[in-house]
mmCIF file of C-alpha atoms in Angstrom:
data_model
loop_
_atom_site.group_PDB
_atom_site.id
_atom_site.type_symbol
_atom_site.label_atom_id
_atom_site.label_comp_id
_atom_site.label_asym_id
_atom_site.label_seq_id
_atom_site.Cartn_x
_atom_site.Cartn_y
_atom_site.Cartn_z
ATOM 1 C CA MET K 45 -21.945 15.499 17.491
ATOM 2 C CA GLY K 46 -23.425 18.643 18.881
ATOM 3 C CA PRO K 47 -26.537 20.484 17.545
ATOM 4 C CA ASP K 48 -24.437 22.997 15.947
ATOM 5 C CA SER K 49 -22.231 20.793 14.520
ATOM 6 C CA LEU K 50 -24.441 18.380 13.491
ATOM 7 C CA ALA K 51 -26.707 21.211 11.779
ATOM 8 C CA GLU K 52 -23.488 22.272 9.784
ATOM 9 C CA SER K 53 -22.833 19.133 8.717
ATOM 10 C CA ALA K 54 -26.498 18.479 7.749
ATOM 11 C CA PHE K 55 -26.024 20.952 5.501
ATOM 12 C CA GLU K 56 -22.614 19.931 3.914
ATOM 13 C CA VAL K 57 -24.556 16.775 2.815
ATOM 14 C CA LEU K 58 -27.628 18.519 1.395
ATOM 15 C CA THR K 59 -25.019 20.656 -0.633
ATOM 16 C CA ALA K 60 -22.816 17.942 -1.547
ATOM 17 C CA LYS K 61 -23.064 16.109 -4.865
ATOM 18 C CA ASN K 62 -21.170 13.041 -4.154
ATOM 19 C CA ALA K 63 -23.057 12.526 -1.323
ATOM 20 C CA LEU K 64 -25.039 9.082 -0.980
ATOM 21 C CA LYS K 65 -28.583 10.356 -2.690
ATOM 22 C CA SER K 66 -31.077 8.100 -0.794
ATOM 23 C CA SER K 67 -29.530 9.516 2.443
ATOM 24 C CA ARG K 68 -29.321 12.856 1.198
ATOM 25 C CA ASP K 69 -32.837 12.790 -0.421
ATOM 26 C CA HIS K 70 -34.380 11.767 2.641
ATOM 27 C CA LEU K 71 -32.070 14.180 4.979
ATOM 28 C CA HIS K 72 -33.631 16.926 2.711
ATOM 29 C CA ASP K 73 -37.339 15.906 3.472
ATOM 30 C CA ILE K 74 -37.016 15.656 7.419
ATOM 31 C CA VAL K 75 -35.066 18.780 7.472
ATOM 32 C CA GLU K 76 -37.474 20.683 5.256
ATOM 33 C CA SER K 77 -40.423 19.445 7.191
ATOM 34 C CA ARG K 78 -39.113 21.043 10.427
ATOM 35 C CA LEU K 79 -38.429 24.213 9.011
ATOM 36 C CA VAL K 80 -40.769 24.878 6.209
ATOM 37 C CA ASN K 81 -43.519 24.963 8.680
ATOM 38 C CA ASP K 82 -42.174 27.400 11.263
ATOM 39 C CA PRO K 83 -42.676 31.045 10.009
ATOM 40 C CA ASP K 84 -39.579 32.026 11.588
ATOM 41 C CA THR K 85 -37.492 29.748 9.479
ATOM 42 C CA ALA K 86 -39.474 29.344 6.407
ATOM 43 C CA ALA K 87 -38.080 32.325 4.441
ATOM 44 C CA SER K 88 -34.252 31.122 5.099
ATOM 45 C CA TRP K 89 -35.082 27.644 4.049
ATOM 46 C CA ALA K 90 -37.231 28.901 0.887
ATOM 47 C CA GLY K 91 -34.019 30.900 0.200
ATOM 48 C CA PHE K 92 -31.906 27.892 0.512
ATOM 49 C CA ALA K 93 -34.080 25.570 -1.858
ATOM 50 C CA ALA K 94 -34.208 28.262 -4.557
ATOM 51 C CA GLY K 95 -30.558 29.128 -4.589
ATOM 52 C CA GLY K 96 -28.403 26.561 -2.118
ATOM 53 C CA GLN K 97 -27.317 29.445 -0.044
ATOM 54 C CA VAL K 98 -26.841 28.319 3.630
ATOM 55 C CA SER K 99 -27.080 30.996 5.964
ATOM 56 C CA PRO K 100 -25.893 31.400 9.639
ATOM 57 C CA ASP K 101 -29.485 32.117 10.811
ATOM 58 C CA LEU K 102 -30.582 28.682 8.951
ATOM 59 C CA THR K 103 -27.890 26.711 10.439
ATOM 60 C CA ALA K 104 -28.693 28.100 13.774
ATOM 61 C CA ALA K 105 -32.645 27.339 13.317
ATOM 62 C CA LEU K 106 -31.912 23.813 12.496
ATOM 63 C CA ALA K 107 -29.517 23.169 15.532
ATOM 64 C CA GLY K 108 -32.436 24.734 17.572
ATOM 65 C CA LYS K 109 -34.463 22.189 16.161
ATOM 66 C CA LEU K 110 -31.880 19.404 16.863
ATOM 67 C CA ARG K 111 -32.172 20.577 20.406
ATOM 68 C CA GLN K 112 -35.660 20.307 20.901
ATOM 69 C CA ASP K 113 -36.329 16.721 19.893
ATOM 70 C CA GLU K 114 -33.777 14.191 20.567
ATOM 71 C CA GLY K 115 -35.260 11.497 18.093
ATOM 72 C CA PHE K 116 -35.250 14.085 15.251
ATOM 73 C CA ALA K 117 -31.386 14.546 16.075
ATOM 74 C CA ALA K 118 -30.584 11.197 16.148
ATOM 75 C CA ARG K 119 -32.324 10.679 12.653
ATOM 76 C CA VAL K 120 -30.355 13.458 11.090
ATOM 77 C CA GLU K 121 -27.215 12.252 12.613
ATOM 78 C CA GLU K 122 -27.479 8.819 11.124
ATOM 79 C CA LEU K 123 -28.430 10.162 7.621
ATOM 80 C CA VAL K 124 -25.418 12.687 8.252
ATOM 81 C CA ASN K 125 -23.085 9.931 9.140
ATOM 82 C CA ARG K 126 -24.676 7.289 6.253
ATOM 83 C CA ALA K 127 -24.260 9.826 3.494
ATOM 84 C CA MET K 128 -20.543 11.125 4.487
ATOM 85 C CA TRP K 129 -18.958 8.003 5.417
ATOM 86 C CA ARG K 130 -20.428 5.480 2.839
ATOM 87 C CA ARG K 131 -19.304 7.832 -0.079
ATOM 88 C CA ARG K 132 -16.120 9.052 1.989
ATOM 89 C CA LEU K 133 -17.520 12.670 1.428
ATOM 90 C CA LEU K 134 -14.020 14.242 2.199
ATOM 91 C CA PRO K 135 -12.747 16.499 3.205
ATOM 92 C CA ARG K 136 -15.179 17.651 5.540
ATOM 93 C CA ARG K 137 -13.709 20.408 6.874
ATOM 94 C CA ASP K 138 -13.336 21.825 3.370
ATOM 95 C CA LEU K 139 -17.017 22.212 3.134
ATOM 96 C CA LEU K 140 -17.819 23.758 6.170
ATOM 97 C CA LEU K 141 -19.142 27.330 6.367
ATOM 98 C CA GLY K 142 -17.557 30.130 7.026
ATOM 99 C CA ALA K 143 -19.039 32.955 9.102
ATOM 100 C CA GLY K 144 -21.812 34.097 7.119
ATOM 101 C CA LEU K 145 -20.344 32.830 3.813
ATOM 102 C CA VAL K 146 -21.790 30.575 1.112
ATOM 103 C CA VAL K 147 -20.262 26.763 0.908
ATOM 104 C CA ALA K 148 -16.759 27.265 0.005
ATOM 105 C CA GLY K 149 -16.287 26.375 -3.923
ATOM 106 C CA SER K 150 -12.707 25.171 -3.320
ATOM 107 C CA VAL K 151 -13.245 21.273 -3.515
ATOM 108 C CA ALA K 152 -13.810 20.571 -7.592
ATOM 109 C CA GLY K 153 -16.788 18.702 -8.137
ATOM 110 C CA ALA K 154 -18.132 18.620 -4.365
ATOM 111 C CA ILE K 155 -20.779 21.232 -4.557
ATOM 112 C CA SER K 156 -23.652 21.822 -7.058
ATOM 113 C CA ALA K 157 -26.750 23.265 -7.322
ATOM 114 C CA PRO K 158 -28.934 21.323 -4.913
ATOM 115 C CA PHE K 159 -31.655 18.866 -6.110
ATOM 116 C CA GLY K 160 -31.134 20.067 -9.908
ATOM 117 C CA GLU K 161 -32.226 16.808 -11.855
ATOM 118 C CA PRO K 162 -32.120 16.351 -15.774
ATOM 119 C CA ARG K 163 -35.501 16.507 -17.665
ATOM 120 C CA ALA K 164 -35.598 12.787 -17.714
ATOM 121 C CA GLN K 165 -35.177 11.841 -14.082
ATOM 122 C CA GLU K 166 -37.848 14.619 -13.528
ATOM 123 C CA ASN K 167 -40.276 12.918 -15.900
ATOM 124 C CA VAL K 168 -39.361 9.495 -14.374
ATOM 125 C CA LYS K 169 -39.927 11.346 -10.695
ATOM 126 C CA ARG K 170 -43.637 12.626 -11.924
ATOM 127 C CA ALA K 171 -44.536 9.332 -13.213
ATOM 128 C CA GLU K 172 -43.494 7.538 -10.106
ATOM 129 C CA GLU K 173 -45.358 10.139 -8.267
ATOM 130 C CA ALA K 174 -48.450 9.730 -10.341
ATOM 131 C CA LYS K 175 -48.645 5.998 -9.931
ATOM 132 C CA ALA K 176 -48.189 6.200 -6.258
ATOM 133 C CA ARG K 177 -51.255 8.805 -6.093
ATOM 134 C CA SER K 178 -53.166 6.037 -8.519
ATOM 135 C CA LYS K 179 -52.576 3.492 -5.761
ATOM 136 C CA GLY K 180 -53.271 5.736 -2.797
ATOM 137 C CA LEU K 181 -49.874 7.134 -0.962
ATOM 138 C CA LEU K 182 -50.723 5.299 1.924
ATOM 139 C CA VAL K 183 -52.967 2.247 2.023
ATOM 140 C CA ALA K 184 -53.919 0.533 5.145
ATOM 141 C CA LYS K 185 -55.434 -2.864 5.437
ATOM 142 C CA VAL K 186 -57.049 -3.779 8.789
ATOM 143 C CA GLU K 187 -57.839 -7.575 9.710
ATOM 144 C CA PRO K 188 -60.211 -8.437 13.052
ATOM 145 C CA GLN K 189 -57.441 -9.939 15.814
ATOM 146 C CA ILE K 190 -59.373 -12.287 18.098
ATOM 147 C CA ARG K 191 -57.497 -14.493 20.581
ATOM 148 C CA VAL K 192 -58.363 -17.407 22.482
ATOM 149 C CA ASP K 193 -57.984 -15.623 25.837
ATOM 150 C CA ASP K 194 -60.597 -13.218 25.292
ATOM 151 C CA ALA K 195 -63.742 -13.161 27.124
ATOM 152 C CA PHE K 196 -66.246 -12.347 23.922
ATOM 153 C CA GLY K 197 -69.786 -12.394 22.912
ATOM 154 C CA TRP K 198 -72.029 -10.127 20.589
ATOM 155 C CA ALA K 199 -74.518 -7.380 21.311
ATOM 156 C CA PHE K 200 -77.375 -6.604 19.324
ATOM 157 C CA ALA K 201 -79.579 -3.512 18.753
ATOM 158 C CA GLU K 202 -83.025 -5.462 18.733
ATOM 159 C CA PRO K 203 -83.913 -8.545 20.508
ATOM 160 C CA LEU K 204 -84.036 -11.512 18.580
ATOM 161 C CA SER K 205 -87.105 -13.095 16.678
ATOM 162 C CA ASP K 206 -88.499 -16.132 18.022
ATOM 163 C CA LEU K 207 -86.748 -18.124 14.468
ATOM 164 C CA GLN K 208 -83.318 -16.558 15.455
ATOM 165 C CA VAL K 209 -83.603 -17.937 19.074
ATOM 166 C CA ARG K 210 -84.389 -21.210 17.542
ATOM 167 C CA ASP K 211 -81.474 -21.091 15.196
ATOM 168 C CA LEU K 212 -79.147 -19.884 17.885
ATOM 169 C CA LEU K 213 -80.171 -22.526 20.599
ATOM 170 C CA ALA K 214 -79.869 -25.270 17.637
ATOM 171 C CA VAL K 215 -75.759 -24.455 17.480
ATOM 172 C CA GLU K 216 -73.898 -26.815 18.663
ATOM 173 C CA GLY K 217 -70.049 -27.585 19.075
ATOM 174 C CA GLY K 218 -68.554 -24.148 19.683
ATOM 175 C CA PRO K 219 -69.540 -20.590 20.522
ATOM 176 C CA GLU K 220 -70.770 -19.438 17.119
ATOM 177 C CA LEU K 221 -73.665 -17.129 16.182
ATOM 178 C CA GLY K 222 -74.549 -19.755 13.365
ATOM 179 C CA PRO K 223 -77.171 -18.483 10.987
ATOM 180 C CA LEU K 224 -77.089 -14.995 13.010
ATOM 181 C CA ALA K 225 -73.615 -13.925 11.900
ATOM 182 C CA GLY K 226 -75.239 -11.698 9.119
ATOM 183 C CA ALA K 227 -78.077 -10.407 10.994
ATOM 184 C CA ALA K 228 -78.357 -6.708 11.174
ATOM 185 C CA ARG K 229 -73.961 -6.602 11.849
ATOM 186 C CA PRO K 230 -74.015 -7.731 15.673
ATOM 187 C CA VAL K 231 -71.121 -6.179 17.221
ATOM 188 C CA HIS K 232 -68.626 -8.173 18.694
ATOM 189 C CA ILE K 233 -67.603 -7.571 22.055
ATOM 190 C CA ALA K 234 -64.280 -8.507 23.664
ATOM 191 C CA SER K 235 -63.621 -7.917 27.284
ATOM 192 C CA ASN K 236 -60.703 -8.059 29.944
ATOM 193 C CA SER K 237 -60.460 -8.769 33.603
ATOM 194 C CA PHE K 238 -59.473 -5.758 35.278
ATOM 195 C CA GLY K 239 -62.176 -4.512 37.934
ATOM 196 C CA LYS K 240 -64.116 -2.411 35.991
ATOM 197 C CA PRO K 241 -64.700 -4.164 32.436
ATOM 198 C CA TYR K 242 -63.065 -2.394 29.579
ATOM 199 C CA ASN K 243 -64.657 -3.623 26.149
ATOM 200 C CA PHE K 244 -62.260 -3.451 23.232
ATOM 201 C CA THR K 245 -62.138 -3.989 19.374
ATOM 202 C CA ARG K 246 -58.789 -5.410 18.449
ATOM 203 C CA THR K 247 -57.636 -5.152 14.810
ATOM 204 C CA ARG K 248 -54.290 -5.359 13.059
ATOM 205 C CA MET K 249 -53.573 -2.780 10.733
ATOM 206 C CA THR K 250 -51.058 -2.842 7.935
ATOM 207 C CA VAL K 251 -49.777 0.443 6.419
ATOM 208 C CA VAL K 252 -48.142 0.553 2.987
ATOM 209 C CA ASN K 253 -46.190 3.281 1.792
ATOM 210 C CA HIS K 254 -46.558 3.827 -2.375
ATOM 211 C CA TRP K 255 -44.877 6.913 -2.077
ATOM 212 C CA PRO K 256 -41.322 6.633 -4.128
ATOM 213 C CA LYS K 257 -39.687 8.593 -1.219
ATOM 214 C CA PRO K 258 -39.685 7.854 2.560
ATOM 215 C CA VAL K 259 -43.053 8.784 4.507
ATOM 216 C CA LEU K 260 -42.660 9.533 8.250
ATOM 217 C CA ILE K 261 -46.220 8.687 10.240
ATOM 218 C CA THR K 262 -46.013 11.535 12.976
ATOM 219 C CA ASP K 263 -49.373 10.025 14.723
ATOM 220 C CA VAL K 264 -52.256 7.992 14.627
ATOM 221 C CA ARG K 265 -55.877 9.065 16.217
ATOM 222 C CA ALA K 266 -59.424 7.846 16.443
ATOM 223 C CA GLU K 267 -62.090 9.834 15.317
ATOM 224 C CA VAL K 268 -65.354 8.639 17.387
ATOM 225 C CA LYS K 269 -69.266 8.920 17.357
ATOM 226 C CA ARG K 270 -70.758 7.739 20.782
ATOM 227 C CA THR K 271 -74.248 6.675 21.470
ATOM 228 C CA ALA K 272 -75.859 4.396 24.105
ATOM 229 C CA PRO K 273 -74.627 0.821 24.450
ATOM 230 C CA LEU K 274 -76.394 -2.026 22.310
ATOM 231 C CA SER K 275 -78.991 -3.405 24.566
ATOM 232 C CA GLY K 276 -81.584 -5.646 22.385
ATOM 233 C CA ALA K 277 -79.610 -8.894 23.168
ATOM 234 C CA LEU K 278 -76.602 -10.039 24.741
ATOM 235 C CA VAL K 279 -74.868 -13.565 23.325
ATOM 236 C CA TRP K 280 -72.325 -14.221 25.800
ATOM 237 C CA ALA K 281 -69.438 -16.658 25.199
ATOM 238 C CA GLY K 282 -67.362 -15.363 27.901
ATOM 239 C CA ALA K 283 -63.750 -16.387 28.507
ATOM 240 C CA GLN K 284 -62.385 -19.806 27.009
ATOM 241 C CA GLY K 285 -59.339 -19.885 28.859
ATOM 242 C CA GLY K 286 -56.293 -17.751 29.575
ATOM 243 C CA VAL K 287 -55.662 -14.244 30.851
ATOM 244 C CA PRO K 288 -56.331 -11.642 28.572
ATOM 245 C CA VAL K 289 -53.421 -9.564 26.844
ATOM 246 C CA ILE K 290 -54.114 -5.484 26.126
ATOM 247 C CA ASP K 291 -52.015 -4.095 23.656
ATOM 248 C CA LEU K 292 -51.796 -0.488 22.266
ATOM 249 C CA THR K 293 -55.136 1.008 23.203
ATOM 250 C CA PHE K 294 -57.325 3.673 22.308
ATOM 251 C CA ASP K 295 -59.873 4.891 25.099
ATOM 252 C CA LEU K 296 -62.531 5.686 22.734
ATOM 253 C CA GLU K 297 -64.452 7.874 25.471
ATOM 254 C CA GLU K 298 -61.499 10.414 25.580
ATOM 255 C CA ASP K 299 -62.368 13.660 24.181
ATOM 256 C CA GLU K 300 -59.271 13.325 21.731
ATOM 257 C CA PRO K 301 -58.365 9.366 21.733
ATOM 258 C CA ARG K 302 -54.847 8.843 21.242
ATOM 259 C CA ALA K 303 -52.904 5.364 20.882
ATOM 260 C CA ARG K 304 -51.785 4.640 24.354
ATOM 261 C CA ALA K 305 -49.524 1.752 25.926
ATOM 262 C CA ALA K 306 -51.824 -0.116 28.821
ATOM 263 C CA LYS K 307 -50.136 -0.870 32.327
ATOM 264 C CA GLU K 308 -50.608 -4.275 34.056
ATOM 265 C CA ASP K 309 -53.383 -2.788 36.152
ATOM 266 C CA GLY K 310 -55.635 -1.853 32.804
ATOM 267 C CA THR K 311 -54.416 2.033 33.331
ATOM 268 C CA LEU K 312 -53.127 3.872 29.749
ATOM 269 C CA GLY K 313 -50.066 5.602 30.046
ATOM 270 C CA GLU K 314 -48.560 8.456 27.913
ATOM 271 C CA PRO K 315 -49.556 8.518 23.923
ATOM 272 C CA TRP K 316 -47.882 6.278 22.121
ATOM 273 C CA THR K 317 -46.376 8.658 19.313
ATOM 274 C CA TYR K 318 -44.813 10.733 22.270
ATOM 275 C CA GLY K 319 -40.866 10.844 20.824
ATOM 276 C CA GLU K 320 -41.956 7.721 18.678
ATOM 277 C CA ASN K 321 -42.479 8.197 14.817
ATOM 278 C CA VAL K 322 -42.477 5.489 12.347
ATOM 279 C CA GLU K 323 -40.457 5.934 9.101
ATOM 280 C CA LEU K 324 -41.385 4.036 6.059
ATOM 281 C CA GLU K 325 -39.058 3.496 3.348
ATOM 282 C CA PRO K 326 -40.498 2.979 -0.286
ATOM 283 C CA GLY K 327 -42.478 -0.220 -0.464
ATOM 284 C CA GLN K 328 -42.069 -1.130 2.976
ATOM 285 C CA THR K 329 -44.842 -2.003 5.169
ATOM 286 C CA GLN K 330 -45.487 -1.943 8.964
ATOM 287 C CA PRO K 331 -48.446 -3.844 10.846
ATOM 288 C CA PHE K 332 -50.297 -2.143 14.070
ATOM 289 C CA ASN K 333 -52.199 -3.879 16.660
ATOM 290 C CA VAL K 334 -55.069 -1.463 17.046
ATOM 291 C CA VAL K 335 -57.211 -1.831 20.279
ATOM 292 C CA GLY K 336 -60.032 0.366 20.919
ATOM 293 C CA ARG K 337 -62.051 0.310 23.979
ATOM 294 C CA ALA K 338 -65.264 1.664 26.017
ATOM 295 C CA THR K 339 -66.883 1.415 29.089
ATOM 296 C CA THR K 340 -70.159 3.404 28.768
ATOM 297 C CA SER K 341 -70.909 4.150 25.235
ATOM 298 C CA LEU K 342 -71.302 2.152 21.632
ATOM 299 C CA CYS K 343 -68.497 3.853 19.582
ATOM 300 C CA GLU K 344 -68.608 4.060 15.929
ATOM 301 C CA TRP K 345 -65.088 5.012 15.006
ATOM 302 C CA TYR K 346 -62.317 5.534 12.608
ATOM 303 C CA LEU K 347 -58.315 5.976 12.491
ATOM 304 C CA LYS K 348 -56.674 8.989 11.187
ATOM 305 C CA ILE K 349 -53.041 8.379 10.030
ATOM 306 C CA ASP K 350 -50.874 11.626 10.248
ATOM 307 C CA ALA K 351 -48.067 11.282 7.957
ATOM 308 C CA GLU K 352 -45.273 13.772 6.554
ATOM 309 C CA ILE K 353 -44.886 13.343 2.739
ATOM 310 C CA GLY K 354 -42.154 15.103 0.901
ATOM 311 C CA GLY K 355 -42.158 17.681 3.864
ATOM 312 C CA GLU K 356 -46.214 18.272 3.406
ATOM 313 C CA LYS K 357 -48.383 17.208 6.200
ATOM 314 C CA GLN K 358 -51.097 14.758 5.101
ATOM 315 C CA VAL K 359 -54.009 12.713 6.760
ATOM 316 C CA PHE K 360 -55.451 9.438 5.938
ATOM 317 C CA GLU K 361 -58.441 7.566 7.110
ATOM 318 C CA VAL K 362 -58.669 3.932 8.072
ATOM 319 C CA ARG K 363 -61.867 2.197 8.536
ATOM 320 C CA ASP K 364 -63.349 -1.187 8.613
ATOM 321 C CA ALA K 365 -64.489 -2.978 5.314
ATOM 322 C CA ASP K 366 -68.165 -2.750 6.288
ATOM 323 C CA GLY K 367 -67.967 1.264 7.708
ATOM 324 C CA PRO K 368 -66.630 2.362 10.803
ATOM 325 C CA PHE K 369 -65.269 -0.001 13.495
ATOM 326 C CA MET K 370 -67.915 -0.601 16.220
ATOM 327 C CA THR K 371 -67.098 -1.010 19.984
ATOM 328 C CA THR K 372 -69.771 -1.354 22.769
ATOM 329 C CA ALA K 373 -69.696 -1.240 26.162
ATOM 330 C CA PHE K 374 -72.271 -3.425 28.364
ATOM 331 C CA ALA K 375 -75.567 -1.838 28.670
ATOM 332 C CA ALA K 376 -77.096 -1.741 32.361
ATOM 333 C CA HIS K 377 -79.881 -4.257 30.974
ATOM 334 C CA TYR K 378 -80.489 -6.340 28.298
ATOM 335 C CA ARG K 379 -84.183 -7.375 27.060
ATOM 336 C CA GLN K 380 -82.879 -10.832 26.062
ATOM 337 C CA ARG K 381 -79.624 -12.642 27.411
ATOM 338 C CA PHE K 382 -78.198 -15.816 25.939
ATOM 339 C CA SER K 383 -75.165 -17.663 27.625
ATOM 340 C CA TYR K 384 -72.778 -20.419 26.147
ATOM 341 C CA GLU K 385 -72.391 -23.723 28.348
ATOM 342 C CA ILE K 386 -69.132 -24.985 27.487
ATOM 343 C CA ASN K 387 -69.989 -28.688 28.845
ATOM 344 C CA GLY K 388 -73.197 -28.881 26.640
ATOM 345 C CA GLY K 389 -71.486 -26.791 23.829
ATOM 346 C CA THR K 390 -75.097 -25.257 23.500
ATOM 347 C CA TRP K 391 -76.530 -21.618 23.739
ATOM 348 C CA VAL K 392 -78.872 -21.398 26.798
ATOM 349 C CA GLU K 393 -81.460 -18.533 26.932
ATOM 350 C CA ARG K 394 -81.183 -16.562 30.005
ATOM 351 C CA GLY K 395 -84.225 -14.055 30.155
ATOM 352 C CA GLU K 396 -83.671 -10.133 31.072
ATOM 353 C CA GLY K 397 -81.230 -8.642 33.186
ATOM 354 C CA GLY K 398 -77.473 -7.401 33.052
ATOM 355 C CA MET K 399 -73.837 -8.380 32.208
ATOM 356 C CA PHE K 400 -73.285 -11.772 33.677
ATOM 357 C CA ARG K 401 -70.944 -11.532 36.421
#
């Protein structure tokens, strides 16, 4: 279906009483989000929303948006087809607009004032929206993701005390921090094996939509505060086996970090959201593997999720339970270093120096 005919069909659905309601409402939201924020089309859309009149200019404007974005066009066509054929919205041609005219009223019962709902339904809708706001429109849960094929360890801002060194060296049976786990929030380091080491934080983010209509996630960004890497002490377990796998990744040292796909050589490709939006139906959850990596800095960061809810753009922030995520590069020099001996199953003190090679 071409953009012009698809635009006409979209407005057929938006003005048809017997179209599949969920598809019609969803189509309304995504079309409105494209037109209402454009100064050139906002007035025409406002006229349509107020009185249900579809002007040739408004249809042409939607057709232009469809030409600009193939993903948007594909979603509109899917919703149009679903609304028309599941409810057999016929005859289609009888509902098409004449040049400069309002939708023909010849098909009895096919056209109604758009989006007019009885008072009871409006009250239900408001109650659902109020409930969603009390829960949080979008709620994100984050969980650390640690893999056995990661090379890993911990960095501390200050050298360990004599007592802490004694406790660490007494740990047996696995590369654990033991009693040090709660000391001054040590920063976990995971690293890969690509030439220049990329240290990263890997987390699973699951986003839940509590809004009673679909929510469109349009972007995921990272807000970052950068300082020098932690250099007090390095407690390094190293790789326990396997080749590290790099997931969808943020380069935290970019000016505006964007989620990107990593290539085989460790370099990052185009932003993940380029041409890809994630649409959540009501109650639907969507997991994300999030990796933030650094090469020169200690990065305190959190995520920003851009979403469109009911045609309105909103931003949601995601942090770790203890505050911002922490990702640190290796320092050039540590005042203390410890390494894990796999054969002996113990930590060994290694003195001052740089990262183990």
